[in-house]
Amino acid sequence: MEMLTLMDIPGTFAEISSKLFDSIAPSGSGDIIFSTDQYKPVSIKSLERKRCGCGEKLIIGSGATSGAERPPDWKLFLTNDDNKVQFIRLLLKLWSSDDYAVKLQGRKIILVCEDSAHLLTSDDGITTKIKELPLLKSSQEETDTRVVLYTQYAANSHYNTVRIKSPDSDIFFILLHFASTMDINILFDTKIQRRSRLINVTSIAADIGQEKCTVLLGLHGFTGSDTSSAFRGKGKLVPVKKMLKAPKFVPMLAKLGDNWTVSEDLIDDLEAFTCAMYGDNTTAGKVDALRLNRINKLCTKQGKSIPVNVDMSSLPPCRKSLTQHIRRVNF
């Protein structure tokens, strides 16, 4: 399983399809699952994408399979969700054609198109076979949350090792949480500051134990992920250090996601942890009091009743905002 960015875009859809296939499944590589996000018309992610801007919808006709030129601005083309859906359907049509039989011979390529997965194979290098895999059918919108399904499928298919390539830390923490439940060696291939690293997730999970794996997943969501906001300037290391110094926070973070509703006790505990993240030991774990103290210090420092040029995002959130953040993370 691999996530990648295709560089040097060729001039036609057919050439793009061929280059993409060769990029994800070069000759001599193992079996591959190629999955993209789903693009649902009504979802939180679709609203986020529309807010970021959307290109014009283009119709990819039948000529795309026989050399039709791609749009001049490929990046703009992919900002439209309908265009991306059409392109993925085109990949399925091209890759399942007999033209790809030679590339498919002796291997298995699984292409996920919308909510369905299709196994592409060729026994003789002349004809291509396509088979839908009901076990991999999923309505999950992001590939991040489907990676565990694909990994479990690989384990059930008796593979010894699976390698997931992605720059996304969300996937690492999700895999870490589930690693001990799957009978397969999980490798996470990623880049840290442009340096490639191959991390053995299974080994890490065995070393630190299931409780900490679960806690780290909750902590990752709480401190910022693809679907939750982050505390500016705090990153991941500061919260992890605070958690390790105060073991009382471990069972609290492990409760995130256990139930649909968040108890007031859990909100209180996470409020205290938030104060600890901001280095506070004086406000009895109350973020509103901590915000007031920080603003008062700024007033005293500037000698003014109302401070100026203050970056409000550097302050801890108020109780109401924090509560909504916790509910979002829990969901």
Coordinates of C-alpha atoms in Angstrom, one line a residue:
M1 CA 0.0 0.0 0.0
E2 CA 1.5 3.3 -1.0
M3 CA 0.6 7.0 -1.2
L4 CA 2.5 9.1 -3.7
T5 CA 2.6 12.2 -5.8
L6 CA 3.0 11.8 -9.5
M7 CA 5.6 14.2 -10.9
D8 CA 6.1 15.3 -14.6
I9 CA 2.5 14.8 -15.7
P10 CA 2.3 13.3 -19.3
G11 CA 0.2 15.0 -21.9
T12 CA -2.6 12.4 -22.3
F13 CA -4.9 10.6 -19.9
A14 CA -3.7 7.2 -21.3
E15 CA -0.1 8.2 -20.6
I16 CA -0.9 9.4 -17.1
S17 CA -2.6 6.1 -16.4
S18 CA 0.4 4.1 -17.6
K19 CA 2.9 6.2 -15.7
L20 CA 0.9 6.0 -12.5
F21 CA 0.6 2.2 -12.8
D22 CA 4.4 2.0 -13.3
S23 CA 5.0 4.3 -10.3
I24 CA 2.9 2.3 -7.9
A25 CA 3.7 -1.2 -9.3
P26 CA 7.1 -1.2 -10.9
S27 CA 8.3 -4.5 -12.4
G28 CA 9.4 -6.9 -9.8
S29 CA 7.4 -5.3 -6.9
G30 CA 5.0 -7.3 -4.9
D31 CA 1.2 -7.2 -4.8
I32 CA -0.3 -3.7 -4.4
I33 CA -3.4 -2.0 -3.1
F34 CA -4.0 1.4 -4.7
S35 CA -6.5 3.5 -2.8
T36 CA -7.6 7.1 -2.9
D37 CA -9.9 9.1 -0.8
Q38 CA -13.6 8.9 -1.6
Y39 CA -15.2 12.2 -2.7
K40 CA -18.7 12.3 -1.3
P41 CA -20.9 15.3 -2.3
V42 CA -22.2 15.9 1.3
S43 CA -19.6 15.5 4.0
I44 CA -17.4 17.6 6.3
K45 CA -14.4 17.0 4.0
S46 CA -16.3 18.1 0.9
L47 CA -17.1 21.4 2.7
E48 CA -13.4 21.8 3.5
R49 CA -12.4 21.2 0.0
K50 CA -14.9 23.7 -1.4
R51 CA -13.7 26.3 1.0
C52 CA -10.2 25.8 -0.3
G53 CA -11.4 26.4 -3.9
C54 CA -12.7 24.2 -6.7
G55 CA -11.8 24.0 -10.3
E56 CA -14.3 23.6 -13.2
K57 CA -15.9 20.2 -13.8
L58 CA -14.7 18.6 -17.0
I59 CA -16.2 15.6 -18.7
I60 CA -13.7 12.8 -19.4
G61 CA -15.2 11.2 -22.5
S62 CA -14.5 7.9 -24.2
G63 CA -11.6 9.4 -26.1
A64 CA -9.6 9.5 -22.9
T65 CA -8.8 5.8 -23.4
S66 CA -7.3 6.4 -26.8
G67 CA -5.0 9.4 -26.3
A68 CA -7.2 12.4 -25.4
E69 CA -5.1 15.3 -24.0
R70 CA -5.3 16.2 -20.4
P71 CA -6.3 19.7 -19.2
P72 CA -3.4 22.2 -19.3
D73 CA -3.7 22.9 -15.5
W74 CA -3.6 19.4 -14.0
K75 CA -3.5 20.7 -10.4
L76 CA -6.6 22.8 -11.0
F77 CA -8.3 19.9 -12.7
L78 CA -7.9 17.8 -9.5
T79 CA -9.4 20.5 -7.2
N80 CA -12.8 19.4 -8.5
D81 CA -14.1 16.3 -6.7
D82 CA -16.2 15.2 -9.8
N83 CA -13.0 15.3 -11.9
K84 CA -11.2 13.1 -9.4
V85 CA -14.0 10.6 -9.3
Q86 CA -14.1 10.4 -13.1
F87 CA -10.3 10.0 -13.3
I88 CA -10.3 7.1 -10.8
R89 CA -13.1 5.4 -12.9
L90 CA -10.9 5.9 -16.0
L91 CA -8.0 4.2 -14.2
L92 CA -10.2 1.2 -13.4
K93 CA -11.3 1.0 -17.1
L94 CA -7.8 1.3 -18.5
W95 CA -6.0 -1.0 -15.9
S96 CA -8.6 -3.7 -16.3
S97 CA -8.2 -3.7 -20.1
D98 CA -6.2 -6.3 -21.9
D99 CA -3.6 -3.6 -22.7
Y100 CA -2.3 -4.0 -19.1
A101 CA -2.3 -7.8 -19.1
V102 CA 1.5 -8.0 -19.6
K103 CA 2.1 -5.7 -16.6
L104 CA -0.4 -7.7 -14.5
Q105 CA 0.9 -11.2 -15.3
G106 CA 2.0 -13.1 -12.2
R107 CA 0.9 -10.4 -9.7
K108 CA -2.2 -9.0 -8.0
I109 CA -3.2 -5.3 -8.2
I110 CA -6.2 -4.1 -6.2
L111 CA -7.6 -0.8 -7.3
V112 CA -10.1 0.9 -5.0
C113 CA -12.7 2.9 -6.9
E114 CA -15.2 4.8 -4.8
D115 CA -16.5 2.3 -2.2
S116 CA -15.5 -0.9 -4.0
A117 CA -12.2 -2.8 -4.5
H118 CA -11.3 -4.6 -7.7
L119 CA -8.7 -7.3 -8.0
L120 CA -6.8 -7.1 -11.4
T121 CA -4.8 -10.1 -12.6
S122 CA -3.6 -11.9 -15.7
D123 CA -2.7 -15.5 -16.0
D124 CA -1.3 -15.4 -19.5
G125 CA -0.2 -11.8 -20.1
I126 CA -2.8 -11.5 -22.9
T127 CA -6.1 -11.1 -21.1
T128 CA -6.9 -9.3 -17.9
K129 CA -9.3 -10.5 -15.3
I130 CA -11.2 -8.2 -12.9
K131 CA -13.0 -9.3 -9.7
E132 CA -14.8 -7.3 -7.1
L133 CA -13.7 -7.9 -3.5
P134 CA -16.7 -7.6 -1.2
L135 CA -14.5 -7.9 1.9
L136 CA -12.9 -4.5 1.1
K137 CA -16.1 -2.6 0.4
S138 CA -16.1 0.5 2.6
S139 CA -17.9 3.8 2.9
Q140 CA -15.1 5.4 4.9
E141 CA -14.2 8.6 3.1
E142 CA -10.5 8.8 3.8
T143 CA -7.9 6.2 2.9
D144 CA -6.3 6.9 6.4
T145 CA -9.2 5.1 8.1
R146 CA -9.3 2.3 5.6
V147 CA -5.7 1.3 5.9
V148 CA -6.5 -1.0 8.8
L149 CA -9.1 -2.8 6.7
Y150 CA -6.5 -3.3 3.9
T151 CA -3.8 -4.5 6.4
Q152 CA -6.2 -7.0 8.0
Y153 CA -7.1 -8.2 4.5
A154 CA -3.4 -8.8 3.8
A155 CA -3.0 -10.7 7.1
N156 CA -6.1 -12.9 6.3
S157 CA -4.5 -13.6 2.9
H158 CA -1.4 -14.9 4.7
Y159 CA 1.1 -12.3 3.7
N160 CA 4.0 -12.0 6.1
T161 CA 4.6 -8.3 5.8
V162 CA 2.8 -5.2 4.6
R163 CA 4.4 -1.9 3.9
I164 CA 2.4 1.3 4.0
K165 CA 4.0 4.4 2.4
S166 CA 2.6 7.8 3.5
P167 CA 3.8 11.1 4.9
D168 CA 0.7 11.2 7.1
S169 CA 1.3 10.6 10.8
D170 CA -2.4 9.9 11.3
I171 CA -1.9 6.5 9.6
F172 CA 1.0 5.7 11.9
F173 CA -0.9 6.2 15.1
I174 CA -4.0 4.3 13.8
L175 CA -1.8 1.3 12.8
L176 CA 0.1 1.5 16.1
H177 CA -3.3 1.1 18.0
F178 CA -4.3 -2.0 15.9
A179 CA -0.9 -3.6 15.3
S180 CA -1.2 -6.1 18.2
T181 CA -4.5 -7.4 16.8
M182 CA -3.2 -8.4 13.4
D183 CA -1.0 -11.3 12.6
I184 CA 1.3 -9.5 10.1
N185 CA 4.5 -7.5 10.3
I186 CA 3.6 -3.8 9.6
L187 CA 6.1 -1.4 8.2
F188 CA 5.5 2.3 7.9
D189 CA 7.5 4.0 5.1
T190 CA 7.5 7.7 5.6
K191 CA 9.6 10.9 5.3
I192 CA 10.7 13.0 8.2
Q193 CA 12.3 16.3 7.2
R194 CA 12.9 14.9 3.7
R195 CA 14.6 11.9 5.1
S196 CA 13.1 8.5 4.3
R197 CA 12.4 6.2 7.3
L198 CA 11.1 2.7 7.5
I199 CA 9.4 2.2 10.9
N200 CA 8.5 -1.3 12.2
V201 CA 5.1 -0.5 13.7
T202 CA 4.6 -4.1 15.0
S203 CA 7.9 -4.0 16.9
I204 CA 7.1 -0.6 18.5
A205 CA 3.6 -1.8 19.5
A206 CA 5.1 -4.9 21.2
D207 CA 7.7 -2.9 23.1
I208 CA 5.4 -0.2 24.6
G209 CA 2.2 -2.3 25.1
Q210 CA -1.4 -1.9 24.1
E211 CA -2.4 0.7 26.7
K212 CA 0.2 3.2 25.5
C213 CA -0.6 2.5 21.9
T214 CA -4.3 3.3 22.6
V215 CA -3.2 6.4 24.6
L216 CA -1.0 7.7 21.8
L217 CA -3.8 7.4 19.4
G218 CA -6.1 9.5 21.7
L219 CA -3.3 11.9 22.3
H220 CA -2.6 12.3 18.6
G221 CA -6.3 13.1 17.9
F222 CA -6.4 15.5 20.9
T223 CA -3.3 17.5 19.9
G224 CA -4.2 17.7 16.2
S225 CA -4.9 15.5 13.2
D226 CA -6.5 15.6 9.8
T227 CA -9.9 15.8 11.4
S228 CA -9.2 17.8 14.6
S229 CA -7.6 21.1 15.3
A230 CA -4.2 21.6 17.0
F231 CA -2.9 23.7 19.9
R232 CA -0.7 26.3 18.3
G233 CA 3.0 26.0 19.2
K234 CA 2.6 22.8 21.2
G235 CA 3.1 20.1 18.5
K236 CA 3.3 16.5 19.7
L237 CA 6.5 16.3 21.8
V238 CA 5.3 18.7 24.5
P239 CA 2.1 16.8 25.2
V240 CA 3.8 13.4 25.1
K241 CA 6.4 14.6 27.7
K242 CA 3.6 16.0 29.9
M243 CA 1.8 12.6 29.7
L244 CA 4.9 10.7 30.6
K245 CA 5.7 12.9 33.6
A246 CA 2.2 12.6 34.9
P247 CA 1.0 9.0 34.5
K248 CA -2.5 10.0 35.9
F249 CA -3.2 11.3 32.4
V250 CA -2.7 8.0 30.7
P251 CA -6.1 6.3 31.6
M252 CA -7.9 9.6 30.9
L253 CA -6.5 9.8 27.3
A254 CA -7.3 6.1 26.7
K255 CA -11.0 6.9 27.3
L256 CA -11.3 9.1 24.2
G257 CA -13.5 7.4 21.7
D258 CA -14.8 4.8 24.0
N259 CA -18.4 6.2 24.1
W260 CA -20.4 8.5 21.9
T261 CA -20.9 11.0 24.7
V262 CA -18.1 12.6 26.7
S263 CA -18.6 12.8 30.4
E264 CA -18.1 16.0 32.4
D265 CA -15.4 14.2 34.4
L266 CA -13.4 13.4 31.2
I267 CA -13.8 17.0 30.0
D268 CA -12.5 18.2 33.4
D269 CA -9.5 15.8 33.2
L270 CA -8.7 16.9 29.7
E271 CA -9.0 20.5 30.7
A272 CA -6.4 19.9 33.4
F273 CA -4.1 18.2 30.9
T274 CA -4.5 21.2 28.6
C275 CA -3.3 23.5 31.4
A276 CA -0.4 21.2 32.0
M277 CA 0.5 21.4 28.2
Y278 CA 0.7 25.2 28.6
G279 CA 3.0 24.8 31.6
D280 CA 0.5 26.0 34.2
N281 CA 0.6 24.9 37.9
T282 CA -1.4 27.7 39.5
T283 CA -5.0 27.7 38.2
A284 CA -6.2 24.2 39.4
G285 CA -6.6 23.0 35.8
K286 CA -9.0 25.7 34.6
V287 CA -8.3 27.0 31.1
D288 CA -10.5 30.2 31.6
A289 CA -8.4 31.1 34.6
L290 CA -5.2 30.4 32.8
R291 CA -6.3 32.6 29.8
L292 CA -7.0 35.4 32.2
N293 CA -3.7 35.0 34.0
R294 CA -1.8 35.1 30.7
I295 CA -3.7 38.2 29.5
N296 CA -3.1 40.0 32.9
K297 CA 0.6 39.2 32.6
L298 CA 0.7 40.8 29.1
C299 CA -1.1 43.9 30.5
T300 CA 1.4 44.2 33.3
K301 CA 4.3 43.7 30.9
Q302 CA 3.1 46.4 28.4
G303 CA 1.8 48.7 31.1
K304 CA -1.6 48.9 29.5
S305 CA -5.1 47.9 30.6
I306 CA -5.7 46.4 27.1
P307 CA -2.7 44.6 25.6
V308 CA -1.9 45.2 21.9
N309 CA -0.4 43.0 19.2
V310 CA -1.3 39.9 21.1
D311 CA -1.5 36.6 19.2
M312 CA -4.6 35.2 20.7
S313 CA -4.0 31.8 19.1
S314 CA -1.0 31.4 21.4
L315 CA -3.3 31.4 24.4
P316 CA -5.1 28.2 25.6
P317 CA -8.6 27.8 24.4
C318 CA -11.5 28.8 26.6
R319 CA -13.6 26.1 28.3
K320 CA -16.4 26.3 25.7
S321 CA -14.0 25.9 22.8
L322 CA -12.1 23.2 24.5
T323 CA -15.3 21.2 25.1
Q324 CA -16.3 21.3 21.5
H325 CA -12.7 20.3 20.5
I326 CA -12.9 17.3 22.9
R327 CA -16.3 16.3 21.4
R328 CA -14.9 16.5 17.9
V329 CA -11.8 14.4 18.9
N330 CA -14.0 11.8 20.6
F331 CA -16.3 11.5 17.5

